[in-house]
mmCIF file of N, CA and C in Angstrom:
data_model
loop_
_atom_site.group_PDB
_atom_site.id
_atom_site.type_symbol
_atom_site.label_atom_id
_atom_site.label_comp_id
_atom_site.label_asym_id
_atom_site.label_seq_id
_atom_site.Cartn_x
_atom_site.Cartn_y
_atom_site.Cartn_z
ATOM 1 N N UNK T 1 -31.884 46.342 59.731
ATOM 2 C CA UNK T 1 -30.848 45.454 59.184
ATOM 3 C C UNK T 1 -29.728 45.281 60.213
ATOM 4 N N UNK T 2 -29.413 46.362 60.891
ATOM 5 C CA UNK T 2 -28.345 46.288 61.889
ATOM 6 C C UNK T 2 -28.736 45.299 62.986
ATOM 7 N N UNK T 3 -29.996 45.393 63.381
ATOM 8 C CA UNK T 3 -30.478 44.499 64.435
ATOM 9 C C UNK T 3 -30.358 43.047 63.989
ATOM 10 N N UNK T 4 -30.736 42.788 62.750
ATOM 11 C CA UNK T 4 -30.689 41.414 62.238
ATOM 12 C C UNK T 4 -29.239 40.917 62.155
ATOM 13 N N UNK T 5 -28.349 41.826 61.796
ATOM 14 C CA UNK T 5 -26.937 41.430 61.664
ATOM 15 C C UNK T 5 -26.357 41.161 63.058
ATOM 16 N N UNK T 6 -26.828 41.883 64.043
ATOM 17 C CA UNK T 6 -26.312 41.712 65.398
ATOM 18 C C UNK T 6 -26.593 40.301 65.908
ATOM 19 N N UNK T 7 -27.853 39.893 65.942
ATOM 20 C CA UNK T 7 -28.206 38.543 66.429
ATOM 21 C C UNK T 7 -27.496 37.481 65.609
ATOM 22 N N UNK T 8 -27.453 37.668 64.312
ATOM 23 C CA UNK T 8 -26.790 36.682 63.444
ATOM 24 C C UNK T 8 -25.312 36.582 63.822
ATOM 25 N N UNK T 9 -24.670 37.704 63.990
ATOM 26 C CA UNK T 9 -23.235 37.706 64.315
ATOM 27 C C UNK T 9 -23.032 37.089 65.703
ATOM 28 N N UNK T 10 -23.952 37.368 66.601
ATOM 29 C CA UNK T 10 -23.825 36.813 67.958
ATOM 30 C C UNK T 10 -23.935 35.295 67.914
ATOM 31 N N UNK T 11 -24.844 34.810 67.084
ATOM 32 C CA UNK T 11 -25.021 33.354 66.993
ATOM 33 C C UNK T 11 -23.827 32.721 66.289
ATOM 34 N N UNK T 12 -23.219 33.452 65.368
ATOM 35 C CA UNK T 12 -22.074 32.913 64.621
ATOM 36 C C UNK T 12 -20.863 32.699 65.533
ATOM 37 N N UNK T 13 -20.465 33.718 66.299
ATOM 38 C CA UNK T 13 -19.282 33.572 67.179
ATOM 39 C C UNK T 13 -19.414 32.361 68.106
ATOM 40 N N UNK T 14 -20.516 32.214 68.821
ATOM 41 C CA UNK T 14 -20.681 31.071 69.736
ATOM 42 C C UNK T 14 -20.569 29.748 68.978
ATOM 43 N N UNK T 15 -21.213 29.663 67.830
ATOM 44 C CA UNK T 15 -21.180 28.416 67.048
ATOM 45 C C UNK T 15 -19.737 28.116 66.653
ATOM 46 N N UNK T 16 -19.015 29.135 66.236
ATOM 47 C CA UNK T 16 -17.622 28.916 65.809
ATOM 48 C C UNK T 16 -16.751 28.588 67.028
ATOM 49 N N UNK T 17 -17.092 29.174 68.151
ATOM 50 C CA UNK T 17 -16.284 28.932 69.356
ATOM 51 C C UNK T 17 -16.494 27.494 69.830
ATOM 52 N N UNK T 18 -17.679 26.980 69.672
ATOM 53 C CA UNK T 18 -17.953 25.603 70.120
ATOM 54 C C UNK T 18 -17.075 24.602 69.380
ATOM 55 N N UNK T 19 -17.121 24.584 68.050
ATOM 56 C CA UNK T 19 -16.282 23.646 67.284
ATOM 57 C C UNK T 19 -14.793 23.950 67.494
ATOM 58 N N UNK T 20 -14.467 25.220 67.548
ATOM 59 C CA UNK T 20 -13.054 25.607 67.724
ATOM 60 C C UNK T 20 -12.569 25.123 69.095
ATOM 61 N N UNK T 21 -13.395 25.251 70.091
ATOM 62 C CA UNK T 21 -12.998 24.822 71.442
ATOM 63 C C UNK T 21 -12.855 23.302 71.468
ATOM 64 N N UNK T 22 -13.706 22.614 70.740
ATOM 65 C CA UNK T 22 -13.648 21.142 70.727
ATOM 66 C C UNK T 22 -12.370 20.691 70.033
ATOM 67 N N UNK T 23 -12.004 21.379 68.955
ATOM 68 C CA UNK T 23 -10.789 20.988 68.213
ATOM 69 C C UNK T 23 -9.554 21.173 69.094
ATOM 70 N N UNK T 24 -9.365 22.364 69.673
ATOM 71 C CA UNK T 24 -8.191 22.597 70.528
ATOM 72 C C UNK T 24 -8.198 21.660 71.733
ATOM 73 N N UNK T 25 -9.352 21.361 72.238
ATOM 74 C CA UNK T 25 -9.425 20.484 73.418
ATOM 75 C C UNK T 25 -8.918 19.092 73.069
ATOM 76 N N UNK T 26 -9.283 18.618 71.885
ATOM 77 C CA UNK T 26 -8.856 17.271 71.471
ATOM 78 C C UNK T 26 -7.383 17.301 71.076
ATOM 79 N N UNK T 27 -6.905 18.481 70.631
ATOM 80 C CA UNK T 27 -5.508 18.570 70.200
ATOM 81 C C UNK T 27 -4.556 18.565 71.396
ATOM 82 N N UNK T 28 -4.857 19.343 72.427
ATOM 83 C CA UNK T 28 -3.970 19.395 73.603
ATOM 84 C C UNK T 28 -3.718 18.011 74.206
ATOM 85 N N UNK T 29 -4.735 17.219 74.478
ATOM 86 C CA UNK T 29 -4.526 15.896 75.089
ATOM 87 C C UNK T 29 -3.498 15.071 74.306
ATOM 88 N N UNK T 30 -3.720 14.841 73.009
ATOM 89 C CA UNK T 30 -2.767 14.050 72.217
ATOM 90 C C UNK T 30 -1.397 14.731 72.167
ATOM 91 N N UNK T 31 -1.400 16.063 72.111
ATOM 92 C CA UNK T 31 -0.135 16.805 72.037
ATOM 93 C C UNK T 31 0.662 16.577 73.327
ATOM 94 N N UNK T 32 -0.006 16.628 74.441
ATOM 95 C CA UNK T 32 0.691 16.463 75.735
ATOM 96 C C UNK T 32 1.333 15.075 75.814
ATOM 97 N N UNK T 33 0.545 14.019 75.601
ATOM 98 C CA UNK T 33 1.111 12.660 75.650
ATOM 99 C C UNK T 33 2.187 12.495 74.574
ATOM 100 N N UNK T 34 1.979 13.123 73.422
ATOM 101 C CA UNK T 34 2.958 13.021 72.324
ATOM 102 C C UNK T 34 4.294 13.603 72.805
ATOM 103 N N UNK T 35 4.223 14.778 73.435
ATOM 104 C CA UNK T 35 5.449 15.419 73.927
ATOM 105 C C UNK T 35 6.111 14.469 74.920
ATOM 106 N N UNK T 36 5.303 13.806 75.703
ATOM 107 C CA UNK T 36 5.851 12.841 76.676
ATOM 108 C C UNK T 36 5.945 11.468 76.003
ATOM 109 N N UNK T 37 6.967 10.712 76.283
ATOM 110 C CA UNK T 37 7.115 9.383 75.657
ATOM 111 C C UNK T 37 6.031 8.419 76.138
ATOM 112 N N UNK T 38 4.765 8.756 75.871
ATOM 113 C CA UNK T 38 3.664 7.868 76.315
ATOM 114 C C UNK T 38 2.635 7.730 75.191
ATOM 115 N N UNK T 39 3.025 7.137 74.072
ATOM 116 C CA UNK T 39 2.096 6.974 72.940
ATOM 117 C C UNK T 39 1.011 5.945 73.268
ATOM 118 N N UNK T 40 1.176 5.244 74.355
ATOM 119 C CA UNK T 40 0.178 4.218 74.734
ATOM 120 C C UNK T 40 -1.090 4.898 75.262
ATOM 121 N N UNK T 41 -0.927 6.048 75.930
ATOM 122 C CA UNK T 41 -2.099 6.746 76.492
ATOM 123 C C UNK T 41 -3.043 7.173 75.367
ATOM 124 N N UNK T 42 -2.561 7.909 74.368
ATOM 125 C CA UNK T 42 -3.436 8.355 73.266
ATOM 126 C C UNK T 42 -3.973 7.152 72.490
ATOM 127 N N UNK T 43 -3.147 6.156 72.276
ATOM 128 C CA UNK T 43 -3.575 4.969 71.507
ATOM 129 C C UNK T 43 -4.693 4.253 72.271
ATOM 130 N N UNK T 44 -4.552 4.140 73.572
ATOM 131 C CA UNK T 44 -5.577 3.442 74.374
ATOM 132 C C UNK T 44 -6.839 4.305 74.459
ATOM 133 N N UNK T 45 -6.646 5.615 74.394
ATOM 134 C CA UNK T 45 -7.822 6.506 74.475
ATOM 135 C C UNK T 45 -8.706 6.316 73.246
ATOM 136 N N UNK T 46 -8.076 6.120 72.087
ATOM 137 C CA UNK T 46 -8.857 5.965 70.838
ATOM 138 C C UNK T 46 -9.626 4.631 70.875
ATOM 139 N N UNK T 47 -8.949 3.530 71.124
ATOM 140 C CA UNK T 47 -9.630 2.231 71.162
ATOM 141 C C UNK T 47 -10.591 2.145 72.354
ATOM 142 N N UNK T 48 -10.308 2.864 73.402
ATOM 143 C CA UNK T 48 -11.183 2.819 74.588
ATOM 144 C C UNK T 48 -12.626 3.173 74.213
ATOM 145 N N UNK T 49 -12.845 4.375 73.671
ATOM 146 C CA UNK T 49 -14.211 4.790 73.282
ATOM 147 C C UNK T 49 -14.756 3.877 72.189
ATOM 148 N N UNK T 50 -13.890 3.480 71.274
ATOM 149 C CA UNK T 50 -14.345 2.601 70.173
ATOM 150 C C UNK T 50 -14.743 1.240 70.738
ATOM 151 N N UNK T 51 -13.898 0.707 71.602
ATOM 152 C CA UNK T 51 -14.191 -0.614 72.193
ATOM 153 C C UNK T 51 -15.460 -0.524 73.039
ATOM 154 N N UNK T 52 -15.606 0.576 73.751
ATOM 155 C CA UNK T 52 -16.794 0.752 74.604
ATOM 156 C C UNK T 52 -18.046 0.728 73.736
ATOM 157 N N UNK T 53 -17.979 1.437 72.598
ATOM 158 C CA UNK T 53 -19.139 1.480 71.687
ATOM 159 C C UNK T 53 -19.370 0.089 71.108
ATOM 160 N N UNK T 54 -18.290 -0.589 70.740
ATOM 161 C CA UNK T 54 -18.415 -1.933 70.153
ATOM 162 C C UNK T 54 -18.974 -2.887 71.211
ATOM 163 N N UNK T 55 -18.483 -2.764 72.436
ATOM 164 C CA UNK T 55 -18.960 -3.648 73.516
ATOM 165 C C UNK T 55 -20.447 -3.394 73.774
ATOM 166 N N UNK T 56 -20.831 -2.121 73.747
ATOM 167 C CA UNK T 56 -22.243 -1.778 73.986
ATOM 168 C C UNK T 56 -23.089 -2.325 72.840
ATOM 169 N N UNK T 57 -22.536 -2.271 71.618
ATOM 170 C CA UNK T 57 -23.289 -2.753 70.445
ATOM 171 C C UNK T 57 -23.304 -4.283 70.474
ATOM 172 N N UNK T 58 -22.245 -4.885 70.970
ATOM 173 C CA UNK T 58 -22.170 -6.357 71.000
ATOM 174 C C UNK T 58 -23.281 -6.934 71.888
ATOM 175 N N UNK T 59 -23.376 -6.470 73.129
ATOM 176 C CA UNK T 59 -24.426 -6.989 74.027
ATOM 177 C C UNK T 59 -25.813 -6.740 73.420
ATOM 178 N N UNK T 60 -25.971 -5.593 72.797
ATOM 179 C CA UNK T 60 -27.285 -5.268 72.209
ATOM 180 C C UNK T 60 -27.582 -6.255 71.083
ATOM 181 N N UNK T 61 -26.579 -6.492 70.258
ATOM 182 C CA UNK T 61 -26.774 -7.422 69.135
ATOM 183 C C UNK T 61 -27.013 -8.830 69.691
ATOM 184 N N UNK T 62 -26.357 -9.143 70.785
ATOM 185 C CA UNK T 62 -26.518 -10.461 71.404
ATOM 186 C C UNK T 62 -27.991 -10.660 71.784
ATOM 187 N N UNK T 63 -28.568 -9.622 72.362
ATOM 188 C CA UNK T 63 -29.975 -9.713 72.786
ATOM 189 C C UNK T 63 -30.850 -10.015 71.576
ATOM 190 N N UNK T 64 -30.580 -9.306 70.477
ATOM 191 C CA UNK T 64 -31.397 -9.520 69.275
ATOM 192 C C UNK T 64 -31.122 -10.916 68.714
ATOM 193 N N UNK T 65 -29.829 -11.288 68.673
ATOM 194 C CA UNK T 65 -29.443 -12.599 68.143
ATOM 195 C C UNK T 65 -29.970 -13.718 69.040
ATOM 196 N N UNK T 66 -30.036 -13.464 70.331
ATOM 197 C CA UNK T 66 -30.512 -14.490 71.268
ATOM 198 C C UNK T 66 -31.938 -14.917 70.905
ATOM 199 N N UNK T 67 -32.681 -13.983 70.327
ATOM 200 C CA UNK T 67 -34.086 -14.295 69.994
ATOM 201 C C UNK T 67 -34.153 -15.379 68.924
ATOM 202 N N UNK T 68 -33.113 -15.452 68.087
ATOM 203 C CA UNK T 68 -33.199 -16.444 67.020
ATOM 204 C C UNK T 68 -31.823 -16.790 66.480
ATOM 205 N N UNK T 69 -31.019 -15.762 66.182
ATOM 206 C CA UNK T 69 -29.694 -16.005 65.603
ATOM 207 C C UNK T 69 -28.831 -16.837 66.537
ATOM 208 N N UNK T 70 -28.803 -16.486 67.790
ATOM 209 C CA UNK T 70 -27.946 -17.206 68.752
ATOM 210 C C UNK T 70 -28.448 -18.647 68.935
ATOM 211 N N UNK T 71 -29.742 -18.815 68.885
ATOM 212 C CA UNK T 71 -30.303 -20.167 69.086
ATOM 213 C C UNK T 71 -29.797 -21.037 67.945
#
C-alpha cells in the first residue's frame, strides 16, 4: 500500500505543479503591465491570440466556402 501511495503522491504533486505554474505564469504578466500604466499590452495580448485563431479559422473557412459558398 505504501508503494502504491508513493507513486500516486508523486504523480499528484507534478500534476498540481503544472496547473499551478501555469496560473502564476499567466498572473505575473498581466500583473506587471497592470502595475505599469500600460493596459494596452495585456489588452492586445488577449485579442492577439484570439485574432490569430480567428484569422487562422477565417482562411480555413474561406477554403471551404470557396468550394461553393464563396462562389
